[in-house]
Amino acid sequence: MEIITDIASLRTRLERESKIGFVPTMGNLHEGHLSLVRIAQKNADCVVVSIFVNRLQFAPHEDFDRYPRTQESDCQLLEKLGVDIVFLPSERTLYPVPQTFQLLLPSVADSLEGEFRIGFFRGVATVVLKLFNIVQPHVAVFGKKDYQQLHIVRQMVAQLNLPVTILTGETVRTEHGLALSSRNSYLSEGEQREASHLFRTLLQVKHEIVRGDHNYRSLEVSAKQVLSQRGWKVDYIAVQQQTSLLPAEGGDTDLVILGAAWLNQTRLIDNLELSVDQVTSDQR
Amino acid sequence: MEIITDIASLRTRLERESKIGFVPTMGNLHEGHLSLVRIAQKNADCVVVSIFVNRLQFAPHEDFDRYPRTQESDCQLLEKLGVDIVFLPSERTLYPVPQTFQLLLPSVADSLEGEFRIGFFRGVATVVLKLFNIVQPHVAVFGKKDYQQLHIVRQMVAQLNLPVTILTGETVRTEHGLALSSRNSYLSEGEQREASHLFRTLLQVKHEIVRGDHNYRSLEVSAKQVLSQRGWKVDYIAVQQQTSLLPAEGGDTDLVILGAAWLNQTRLIDNLELSVDQVTSDQR
């Protein structure tokens, strides 16, 4: 496995590759990331994983400084998996001058995560665009855990005519249902046990929709109350259309239930897809 | 010469090319464009010229509808020159949905042209980014006639890490000094004669700088007065630094004098580069 830190060397190394798969990450890798790497490996001849904690997508008050950095063990995991290249740029390499060219995003980027993390998706989209231009991958893999990010990256690829195919990986969970996340490392043992209640609450909403309750706004309110009563501070619970990420209405079939909430000092997000037709005709 | 109108066909056709040169245009081609094509031919194996009048860079009150469209004669000129491919996308091809992903630009895009053409450079940068992603050229050629556009495209390429080299072509002029422009076709015969006074005024400023007058702000004011007295409506005359496009100060060496002014209903732009060291030591 090669570890490359500068753009020119990476480009030279990749010149001879005909089918490049790319997994951009912020490091602190867990089984969720590794599952994306495996998808890249199935769909490309040469797999590049980038590790870069992107300051541009953190607001000043957020956890940029304490975000877990575990480069050495990350590289060991990737080597074991058979990754070809790890791209480890410094901040100076990716942002040699202030990044005054950024992406202006559609209004969907101001909803859900974007409402609570101002500028987050602009930072994400801008660094993903830069990394795509550097790596020039044929396929790039993103996890459904960051559902809205996946939605925005896909729209960006379509609207900017980027020559890359986006593949997706399912959310990987602990046995209790907690979605794997680098931020889970902020949780105490007790908090880890409580943390799966975000998933359980989304699952409860899903069950109620399957049972035929399509009053999504009131399901959202009830779900928020459940978590609040357990001591969480809820940013949002939202039943949206999968394709537009706009609020779902009665007749919509392909839904996603998204949630974000604070467990003490740690902010967790999760989501569940469901297809109303499928599940209502299959009421187990 | 192949004329290709859709993105998928163009990508398939270009897959086998190893060194692509690209000249994006809005058509109504003149010798200025053709000189850029020749530069592309010298620096690439396969030359693509795009012709697309980009609505995104026109303000609602501007001349999008009456912008000269001369596709047939454009293609004849390009064929004679030995161009490999003309890319002629429709608006629906480039903008199948409203372009909600656009570029957010640095403040230099709000000065000079950007002050008088709100949103112009955002529209230019966004379509150039899209075209680059579609054509994936190794080199792309832009004319110095649109000096600020060239500056912004270069900065975009650097900051977004686009894998393309930008080459430049000098401004081509009539024997009277008028910079060739598609918008010259709006001019009556009498206006054509008057039009070279924009160039002559910039040249006069250049001469005064060469003679040792480095009071740029007052040179700008005098130049504006000259044109105003001839009946022009001047948007700006500005002596700027070549590298930053910020207003030049006494000690700066590499300058560019830019001007934009209305001759009746037609808006013309022009510019002249000069190096203060060079010219003052070489006072012919």
Coordinates of C-alpha atoms in Angstrom, one line a residue:
Chain A
M1 CA 0.0 0.0 0.0
E2 CA 1.3 3.4 -0.9
I3 CA 0.8 6.4 1.3
I4 CA 0.9 9.6 -0.8
T5 CA 0.7 13.1 0.6
D6 CA 1.1 15.4 -2.3
I7 CA -1.1 16.1 -5.3
A8 CA 1.5 15.9 -8.1
S9 CA 2.8 12.5 -6.9
L10 CA -0.7 11.1 -6.6
R11 CA -1.6 12.3 -10.2
T12 CA 1.6 10.7 -11.5
R13 CA 0.9 7.4 -9.7
L14 CA -2.7 7.3 -11.0
E15 CA -1.9 8.2 -14.6
R16 CA -1.5 4.5 -15.6
E17 CA -4.7 3.4 -13.8
S18 CA -7.7 2.7 -16.0
K19 CA -10.4 2.2 -13.4
I20 CA -10.0 4.1 -10.1
G21 CA -12.3 3.6 -7.1
F22 CA -12.3 6.3 -4.4
V23 CA -13.5 6.4 -0.8
P24 CA -13.1 9.9 0.8
T25 CA -13.0 9.7 4.6
M26 CA -12.1 11.9 7.6
G27 CA -10.3 8.9 9.1
N28 CA -11.0 7.2 12.5
L29 CA -12.1 4.3 10.3
H30 CA -14.6 1.7 11.4
E31 CA -16.5 -1.1 9.8
G32 CA -18.7 1.3 8.0
H33 CA -15.8 2.8 6.1
L34 CA -14.3 -0.6 5.5
S35 CA -17.6 -1.8 3.9
L36 CA -17.3 1.2 1.5
V37 CA -13.7 0.2 0.6
R38 CA -14.9 -3.3 -0.2
I39 CA -17.5 -1.9 -2.6
A40 CA -14.8 0.2 -4.3
Q41 CA -12.6 -2.8 -4.6
K42 CA -15.4 -4.8 -6.3
N43 CA -15.9 -2.0 -8.8
A44 CA -12.4 -0.7 -9.6
D45 CA -8.9 -1.9 -10.3
C46 CA -7.1 0.6 -8.1
V47 CA -8.6 1.9 -4.8
V48 CA -7.7 5.2 -3.3
V49 CA -8.8 6.1 0.2
S50 CA -8.3 9.7 1.3
I51 CA -8.1 10.7 5.0
F52 CA -8.6 14.4 5.6
V53 CA -10.4 16.2 8.4
N54 CA -11.8 19.0 6.4
R55 CA -11.9 22.2 8.4
L56 CA -14.1 23.8 5.8
Q57 CA -17.1 21.7 6.8
F58 CA -16.9 22.5 10.5
A59 CA -18.4 25.6 12.1
P60 CA -16.1 27.5 14.5
H61 CA -17.9 26.1 17.5
E62 CA -17.9 22.5 16.3
D63 CA -15.5 19.6 17.1
F64 CA -12.8 20.1 14.4
D65 CA -10.0 20.2 17.0
R66 CA -11.1 17.2 19.0
Y67 CA -12.3 15.1 16.0
P68 CA -10.6 11.7 16.5
R69 CA -7.4 11.4 14.5
T70 CA -6.1 7.8 14.3
Q71 CA -3.9 7.9 11.2
E72 CA -1.6 5.0 12.1
S73 CA -4.3 2.5 12.9
D74 CA -6.4 3.7 10.0
C75 CA -3.5 2.9 7.6
Q76 CA -3.0 -0.5 9.2
L77 CA -6.7 -1.3 8.6
L78 CA -6.5 -0.2 5.0
E79 CA -3.3 -2.1 4.3
K80 CA -4.9 -5.3 5.7
L81 CA -7.9 -4.8 3.4
G82 CA -5.6 -4.5 0.4
V83 CA -6.2 -0.8 -0.4
D84 CA -3.8 0.4 -3.1
I85 CA -3.3 4.0 -2.2
V86 CA -4.0 6.2 0.9
F87 CA -4.0 9.9 0.1
L88 CA -3.1 11.9 3.2
P89 CA -3.0 15.5 2.2
S90 CA -2.1 18.2 4.7
E91 CA -4.3 21.3 5.1
R92 CA -1.7 23.3 3.3
T93 CA -1.8 20.8 0.4
L94 CA -5.6 21.0 -0.1
Y95 CA -5.9 24.7 0.9
P96 CA -2.7 26.4 0.0
V97 CA -4.6 29.7 -0.3
P98 CA -8.0 30.6 1.3
Q99 CA -10.6 28.6 -0.5
T100 CA -12.5 31.5 -2.1
F101 CA -14.0 29.3 -4.8
Q102 CA -16.7 27.3 -3.1
L103 CA -19.9 25.7 -4.2
L104 CA -23.2 27.4 -3.9
L105 CA -25.8 24.7 -3.2
P106 CA -29.6 24.3 -3.7
S107 CA -31.9 25.0 -0.8
V108 CA -32.0 21.3 0.2
A109 CA -28.5 22.0 1.7
D110 CA -30.1 24.4 4.2
S111 CA -32.6 21.9 5.6
L112 CA -32.1 19.0 8.1
E113 CA -28.3 18.9 8.8
G114 CA -27.9 22.2 7.0
E115 CA -30.3 23.9 9.3
F116 CA -28.2 22.9 12.3
R117 CA -24.8 23.0 10.7
I118 CA -24.5 26.2 8.8
G119 CA -22.1 25.9 5.9
F120 CA -21.6 22.2 6.5
F121 CA -22.6 21.0 3.0
R122 CA -20.9 23.8 1.2
G123 CA -17.7 22.6 2.9
V124 CA -18.4 19.0 2.1
A125 CA -19.3 19.6 -1.5
T126 CA -16.3 21.8 -2.1
V127 CA -13.8 19.3 -0.7
V128 CA -15.4 16.4 -2.5
L129 CA -15.3 18.4 -5.8
K130 CA -11.6 19.1 -5.1
L131 CA -10.8 15.5 -4.2
F132 CA -12.7 14.2 -7.3
N133 CA -10.6 16.6 -9.5
I134 CA -7.4 15.3 -7.9
V135 CA -8.1 11.6 -7.9
Q136 CA -10.3 11.6 -11.1
P137 CA -12.0 8.4 -10.0
H138 CA -14.3 6.3 -12.1
V139 CA -16.4 5.3 -9.1
A140 CA -16.6 6.9 -5.7
V141 CA -18.4 5.3 -2.7
F142 CA -20.4 7.1 0.0
G143 CA -22.3 5.6 2.9
K144 CA -26.1 6.0 3.5
K145 CA -25.4 6.9 7.1
D146 CA -24.8 10.4 5.8
Y147 CA -27.9 10.3 3.7
Q148 CA -28.3 14.0 2.9
Q149 CA -24.6 14.2 2.1
L150 CA -25.1 11.4 -0.4
H151 CA -28.1 13.1 -1.9
I152 CA -26.1 16.4 -2.3
V153 CA -23.0 14.7 -3.8
R154 CA -25.2 12.8 -6.3
Q155 CA -27.0 16.1 -7.3
M156 CA -23.6 17.8 -7.6
V157 CA -22.3 15.1 -9.9
A158 CA -25.3 15.3 -12.1
Q159 CA -25.5 19.1 -12.3
L160 CA -21.7 19.7 -12.7
N161 CA -21.4 16.8 -15.2
L162 CA -18.7 15.2 -13.1
P163 CA -17.3 12.1 -14.9
V164 CA -17.8 9.8 -11.9
T165 CA -20.3 7.1 -10.8
I166 CA -21.5 7.3 -7.2
L167 CA -22.0 4.0 -5.4
T168 CA -23.5 3.6 -2.0
G169 CA -22.9 1.5 1.1
E170 CA -25.6 0.6 3.6
T171 CA -25.2 1.8 7.2
V172 CA -23.3 -0.6 9.4
R173 CA -24.7 -0.9 13.0
T174 CA -23.7 -2.5 16.3
E175 CA -25.7 -5.4 17.5
H176 CA -27.9 -2.9 19.3
G177 CA -28.6 -1.0 16.2
L178 CA -26.4 2.0 16.8
A179 CA -25.0 3.3 13.5
L180 CA -21.2 3.2 13.4
S181 CA -19.7 6.7 13.5
S182 CA -16.4 8.2 14.4
R183 CA -18.2 10.4 16.8
N184 CA -19.3 7.3 18.8
S185 CA -15.9 7.4 20.4
Y186 CA -17.0 10.5 22.3
L187 CA -19.6 8.4 24.1
S188 CA -19.0 7.0 27.6
E189 CA -20.0 3.3 28.2
G190 CA -23.4 4.3 29.6
E191 CA -24.0 6.7 26.7
Q192 CA -23.1 4.0 24.2
R193 CA -26.0 1.9 25.6
E194 CA -28.4 4.8 25.5
A195 CA -27.2 5.8 22.0
S196 CA -29.0 3.1 20.2
H197 CA -32.3 4.7 21.2
L198 CA -31.9 7.1 18.2
F199 CA -32.1 4.1 15.9
R200 CA -34.9 2.5 17.9
T201 CA -36.9 5.7 17.7
L202 CA -36.6 5.9 13.9
L203 CA -37.5 2.2 13.8
Q204 CA -40.6 2.9 15.9
V205 CA -41.6 5.6 13.4
K206 CA -41.0 3.1 10.6
H207 CA -43.3 0.5 12.3
E208 CA -46.0 3.1 12.7
I209 CA -45.9 4.1 9.0
V210 CA -45.9 0.4 8.1
R211 CA -49.0 -0.1 10.3
G212 CA -50.7 2.6 8.2
D213 CA -50.1 5.9 10.1
H214 CA -49.2 8.4 7.4
N215 CA -49.6 11.5 9.5
Y216 CA -45.9 12.1 9.2
R217 CA -45.7 15.5 11.0
S218 CA -47.4 14.1 14.1
L219 CA -45.2 11.0 14.0
E220 CA -42.2 13.3 14.0
V221 CA -43.5 15.2 17.0
S222 CA -44.1 12.0 19.0
A223 CA -40.6 10.6 18.1
K224 CA -39.0 13.8 19.3
Q225 CA -40.9 13.6 22.6
V226 CA -39.7 10.0 23.2
L227 CA -36.1 11.1 22.8
S228 CA -36.5 14.3 24.8
Q229 CA -38.1 12.4 27.6
R230 CA -35.0 10.1 27.7
G231 CA -32.8 13.3 28.1
W232 CA -31.8 13.8 24.5
K233 CA -31.8 17.2 22.8
V234 CA -33.3 16.6 19.4
D235 CA -32.3 18.7 16.4
Y236 CA -34.8 17.0 14.0
I237 CA -36.8 13.9 13.3
A238 CA -38.1 14.1 9.7
V239 CA -40.0 11.8 7.3
Q240 CA -38.9 12.9 3.9
Q241 CA -39.1 11.7 0.2
Q242 CA -36.1 9.7 -0.7
T243 CA -35.6 11.4 -4.1
S244 CA -36.1 15.1 -3.2
L245 CA -35.4 15.0 0.6
L246 CA -38.4 17.3 0.9
P247 CA -41.0 16.5 3.6
A248 CA -43.1 13.4 2.7
E249 CA -46.8 13.7 2.1
G250 CA -49.5 11.0 2.3
G251 CA -49.2 9.7 -1.2
D252 CA -45.4 9.3 -1.3
T253 CA -44.0 5.8 -1.6
D254 CA -40.2 6.0 -1.1
L255 CA -39.5 7.5 2.2
V256 CA -36.6 8.1 4.5
I257 CA -36.8 8.9 8.2
L258 CA -33.9 11.0 9.3
G259 CA -32.9 12.0 12.8
A260 CA -30.2 14.1 14.6
A261 CA -30.0 14.5 18.3
W262 CA -27.6 15.3 21.1
L263 CA -26.8 12.8 23.8
N264 CA -25.1 15.1 26.3
Q265 CA -22.1 16.6 24.4
T266 CA -22.3 14.2 21.4
R267 CA -24.4 14.8 18.3
L268 CA -25.5 11.7 16.5
I269 CA -27.4 11.2 13.2
D270 CA -29.1 8.2 11.7
N271 CA -31.7 7.4 9.1
L272 CA -33.9 4.5 7.8
E273 CA -35.3 4.1 4.3
L274 CA -38.6 2.5 3.7
S275 CA -40.9 2.0 0.8
V276 CA -44.6 2.4 1.8
D277 CA -46.1 0.2 -0.9
Q278 CA -43.7 -2.6 -0.2
V279 CA -44.1 -2.6 3.6
T280 CA -47.9 -2.0 3.7
S281 CA -48.5 -5.0 1.4
D282 CA -46.1 -7.0 3.5
Q283 CA -47.3 -6.3 7.1
R284 CA -45.5 -8.8 9.2
Chain B
M1 CA -15.0 17.4 -38.5
E2 CA -17.6 15.9 -36.3
I3 CA -20.5 17.9 -34.9
I4 CA -21.7 16.4 -31.6
T5 CA -24.7 17.6 -29.7
D6 CA -25.0 15.3 -26.7
I7 CA -22.8 14.6 -23.7
A8 CA -22.7 10.8 -23.9
S9 CA -21.7 10.7 -27.5
L10 CA -19.0 13.3 -26.9
R11 CA -17.6 11.3 -24.0
T12 CA -17.5 8.1 -26.0
R13 CA -15.8 9.8 -28.9
L14 CA -13.2 11.4 -26.6
E15 CA -12.4 8.2 -24.6
R16 CA -9.7 7.2 -27.0
E17 CA -8.0 10.6 -27.1
S18 CA -4.8 11.1 -25.1
K19 CA -4.3 14.9 -25.4
I20 CA -7.4 17.0 -25.8
G21 CA -7.4 20.7 -26.5
F22 CA -10.5 22.8 -25.8
V23 CA -11.7 26.2 -26.8
P24 CA -15.1 27.1 -25.3
T25 CA -16.9 29.8 -27.3
M26 CA -20.3 31.4 -27.6
G27 CA -20.0 31.3 -31.4
N28 CA -20.1 34.1 -33.9
L29 CA -16.5 33.3 -34.5
H30 CA -13.9 35.8 -35.6
E31 CA -10.1 35.8 -36.0
G32 CA -9.7 36.1 -32.2
H33 CA -11.4 32.7 -31.7
L34 CA -9.5 31.2 -34.6
S35 CA -6.2 32.3 -33.1
L36 CA -7.2 30.4 -29.9
V37 CA -8.0 27.3 -31.9
R38 CA -4.6 27.4 -33.5
I39 CA -3.0 27.5 -30.1
A40 CA -5.1 24.5 -29.1
Q41 CA -4.0 22.6 -32.2
K42 CA -0.3 23.3 -31.4
N43 CA -0.8 21.9 -27.9
A44 CA -3.1 18.9 -28.4
D45 CA -3.8 15.9 -30.6
C46 CA -7.6 16.4 -30.7
V47 CA -9.2 19.8 -30.6
V48 CA -12.8 20.4 -29.4
V49 CA -14.5 23.7 -29.9
S50 CA -17.8 24.3 -28.0
I51 CA -20.4 26.8 -29.2
F52 CA -23.0 27.6 -26.5
V53 CA -24.6 30.9 -25.8
N54 CA -24.8 30.5 -22.0
R55 CA -27.9 32.1 -20.6
L56 CA -26.6 31.7 -17.1
Q57 CA -24.0 34.5 -17.6
F58 CA -26.5 37.1 -19.0
A59 CA -28.6 39.3 -16.7
P60 CA -32.3 39.5 -17.6
H61 CA -31.9 42.9 -19.2
E62 CA -28.8 41.9 -21.2
D63 CA -28.5 40.8 -24.8
F64 CA -29.0 37.1 -24.6
D65 CA -31.8 37.0 -27.1
R66 CA -30.1 39.2 -29.7
Y67 CA -26.6 37.8 -29.2
P68 CA -25.4 36.9 -32.7
R69 CA -25.9 33.2 -33.6
T70 CA -24.1 32.1 -36.8
Q71 CA -23.7 28.4 -36.3
E72 CA -23.5 27.4 -39.9
S73 CA -20.7 29.8 -40.9
D74 CA -18.9 29.1 -37.5
C75 CA -18.8 25.4 -38.4
Q76 CA -17.5 26.2 -41.9
L77 CA -14.7 28.3 -40.4
L78 CA -13.8 25.5 -37.9
E79 CA -13.8 22.8 -40.5
K80 CA -11.5 24.9 -42.8
L81 CA -9.1 25.2 -39.8
G82 CA -9.0 21.4 -39.2
V83 CA -10.9 21.3 -35.9
D84 CA -11.7 17.7 -34.9
I85 CA -14.9 18.1 -33.0
V86 CA -17.5 20.9 -32.5
F87 CA -19.6 20.4 -29.4
L88 CA -23.0 22.1 -29.9
P89 CA -25.1 21.3 -26.9
S90 CA -28.7 22.6 -26.5
E91 CA -29.7 24.5 -23.4
R92 CA -31.6 21.4 -22.3
T93 CA -28.5 19.3 -22.7
L94 CA -26.4 21.6 -20.5
Y95 CA -29.2 22.6 -18.1
P96 CA -31.7 19.7 -18.0
V97 CA -32.7 20.9 -14.6
P98 CA -32.3 24.4 -13.1
Q99 CA -28.6 24.9 -12.3
T100 CA -28.9 25.1 -8.5
F101 CA -25.2 24.0 -8.0
Q102 CA -23.2 27.1 -9.1
L103 CA -19.9 28.5 -8.1
L104 CA -19.4 31.0 -5.3
L105 CA -16.6 33.3 -6.4
P106 CA -14.0 35.5 -4.6
S107 CA -14.6 39.2 -4.4
V108 CA -12.5 39.9 -7.5
A109 CA -15.6 38.7 -9.4
D110 CA -17.6 41.6 -8.0
S111 CA -15.2 44.2 -9.3
L112 CA -14.8 45.7 -12.9
E113 CA -17.0 43.6 -15.2
G114 CA -18.6 42.0 -12.1
E115 CA -19.7 45.4 -10.8
F116 CA -21.6 46.2 -14.0
R117 CA -22.7 42.6 -14.9
I118 CA -24.1 41.1 -11.7
G119 CA -23.8 37.3 -11.7
F120 CA -21.8 37.3 -14.9
F121 CA -18.7 35.5 -13.6
R122 CA -20.7 33.1 -11.6
G123 CA -22.4 32.1 -14.8
V124 CA -19.2 31.9 -16.7
A125 CA -17.3 29.9 -14.1
T126 CA -20.2 27.5 -13.7
V127 CA -20.5 26.7 -17.4
V128 CA -16.7 26.5 -17.9
L129 CA -16.6 24.0 -14.9
K130 CA -19.4 22.0 -16.5
L131 CA -17.7 22.0 -20.0
F132 CA -14.4 21.1 -18.5
N133 CA -16.0 18.1 -16.8
I134 CA -17.7 17.0 -20.0
V135 CA -14.7 17.5 -22.3
Q136 CA -12.0 16.7 -19.8
P137 CA -9.4 18.6 -21.8
H138 CA -5.6 18.6 -21.1
V139 CA -5.3 22.1 -22.3
A140 CA -8.0 24.8 -22.7
V141 CA -7.4 28.2 -24.4
F142 CA -8.8 31.5 -23.3
G143 CA -8.3 35.0 -24.9
K144 CA -6.8 37.9 -23.1
K145 CA -9.5 40.1 -24.5
D146 CA -11.7 38.8 -21.6
Y147 CA -8.9 39.5 -19.1
Q148 CA -10.8 39.2 -15.9
Q149 CA -12.6 36.1 -17.1
L150 CA -9.1 34.5 -17.8
H151 CA -8.0 35.6 -14.3
I152 CA -11.0 33.9 -12.7
V153 CA -10.8 30.8 -14.8
R154 CA -7.2 30.4 -13.8
Q155 CA -7.9 30.9 -10.1
M156 CA -10.8 28.4 -10.4
V157 CA -8.5 25.8 -11.9
A158 CA -6.0 26.2 -9.2
Q159 CA -8.4 26.3 -6.2
L160 CA -10.6 23.5 -7.5
N161 CA -7.6 21.4 -8.5
L162 CA -8.9 21.0 -12.0
P163 CA -6.7 18.7 -14.1
V164 CA -6.3 21.2 -17.0
T165 CA -3.7 23.6 -18.2
I166 CA -4.9 27.1 -19.2
L167 CA -3.2 28.6 -22.3
T168 CA -3.9 32.2 -23.4
G169 CA -4.2 34.0 -26.7
E170 CA -3.4 37.6 -27.3
T171 CA -6.2 40.0 -28.3
V172 CA -6.6 40.2 -32.1
R173 CA -7.4 43.8 -33.4
T174 CA -8.5 45.5 -36.5
E175 CA -6.0 47.7 -38.3
H176 CA -7.4 50.6 -36.3
G177 CA -6.9 48.8 -33.0
L178 CA -10.4 47.8 -32.2
A179 CA -10.4 44.4 -30.3
L180 CA -12.3 41.8 -32.3
S181 CA -15.6 40.9 -30.5
S182 CA -18.8 39.3 -31.5
R183 CA -20.6 42.4 -30.2
N184 CA -18.8 44.5 -32.8
S185 CA -21.5 43.2 -35.2
Y186 CA -24.0 45.5 -33.3
L187 CA -22.0 48.5 -34.4
S188 CA -23.0 50.7 -37.4
E189 CA -20.3 51.7 -39.9
G190 CA -19.9 55.1 -38.2
E191 CA -19.8 53.4 -34.7
Q192 CA -17.1 51.0 -36.0
R193 CA -14.9 53.9 -36.7
E194 CA -15.5 55.5 -33.3
A195 CA -15.1 52.2 -31.5
S196 CA -11.3 52.1 -31.8
H197 CA -11.2 55.1 -29.4
L198 CA -11.6 52.7 -26.5
F199 CA -8.3 51.1 -27.5
R200 CA -6.7 54.5 -28.2
T201 CA -7.7 55.8 -24.8
L202 CA -6.2 52.8 -23.1
L203 CA -3.1 53.2 -25.2
Q204 CA -2.9 56.9 -24.2
V205 CA -3.0 55.8 -20.5
K206 CA -0.3 53.3 -21.2
H207 CA 1.9 56.0 -22.8
E208 CA 1.4 58.3 -19.8
I209 CA 2.4 55.5 -17.4
V210 CA 5.5 54.8 -19.6
R211 CA 6.3 58.5 -19.5
G212 CA 6.4 58.2 -15.7
D213 CA 3.0 59.2 -14.5
H214 CA 2.1 56.7 -11.8
N215 CA -0.9 58.6 -10.5
Y216 CA -3.2 55.8 -11.7
R217 CA -6.4 57.0 -10.2
S218 CA -6.1 60.4 -11.8
L219 CA -5.1 58.8 -15.1
E220 CA -8.3 56.8 -14.9
V221 CA -10.4 59.9 -14.3
S222 CA -8.8 61.7 -17.3
A223 CA -9.3 58.7 -19.6
K224 CA -13.0 58.5 -18.6
Q225 CA -13.4 62.2 -19.4
V226 CA -11.9 61.7 -22.9
L227 CA -14.4 59.0 -23.8
S228 CA -17.3 60.8 -22.1
Q229 CA -16.6 63.9 -24.2
R230 CA -16.7 61.8 -27.3
G231 CA -20.2 60.6 -26.3
W232 CA -19.4 57.2 -24.7
K233 CA -20.9 56.1 -21.4
V234 CA -18.0 54.7 -19.5
D235 CA -18.4 51.9 -17.0
Y236 CA -14.8 51.8 -15.9
I237 CA -11.2 52.6 -16.8
A238 CA -8.9 50.9 -14.3
V239 CA -5.2 50.4 -13.9
Q240 CA -4.8 47.1 -12.0
Q241 CA -2.1 44.7 -10.9
Q242 CA -1.9 41.8 -13.4
T243 CA -1.7 39.0 -10.8
S244 CA -4.4 40.1 -8.4
L245 CA -6.6 42.4 -10.6
L246 CA -6.6 44.8 -7.6
P247 CA -6.0 48.5 -8.2
A248 CA -2.4 49.2 -9.0
E249 CA -0.2 51.3 -6.7
G250 CA 2.9 53.3 -7.4
G251 CA 5.4 50.4 -6.8
D252 CA 3.7 47.8 -8.9
T253 CA 5.5 46.6 -12.0
D254 CA 3.1 44.3 -13.9
L255 CA 0.0 46.3 -14.8
V256 CA -3.1 45.9 -16.9
I257 CA -5.3 48.8 -18.0
L258 CA -8.9 47.7 -18.4
G259 CA -11.8 49.5 -19.8
A260 CA -15.5 49.0 -20.5
A261 CA -17.8 51.6 -22.1
W262 CA -21.0 51.9 -24.0
L263 CA -21.0 53.3 -27.5
N264 CA -24.7 54.1 -27.9
Q265 CA -26.4 50.6 -27.4
T266 CA -23.3 48.5 -27.6
R267 CA -21.0 47.7 -24.6
L268 CA -17.3 47.2 -25.5
I269 CA -14.4 46.0 -23.3
D270 CA -10.7 46.1 -23.9
N271 CA -7.4 45.9 -22.0
L272 CA -3.7 46.5 -22.4
E273 CA -1.0 44.8 -20.4
L274 CA 2.2 46.7 -19.5
S275 CA 5.3 46.1 -17.4
V276 CA 6.4 49.4 -15.8
D277 CA 10.1 48.4 -15.4
Q278 CA 10.4 47.2 -18.9
V279 CA 8.7 50.2 -20.5
T280 CA 10.3 52.9 -18.4
S281 CA 13.8 51.5 -19.1
D282 CA 12.9 51.4 -22.8
Q283 CA 11.3 54.8 -23.4
R284 CA 10.9 54.9 -27.2

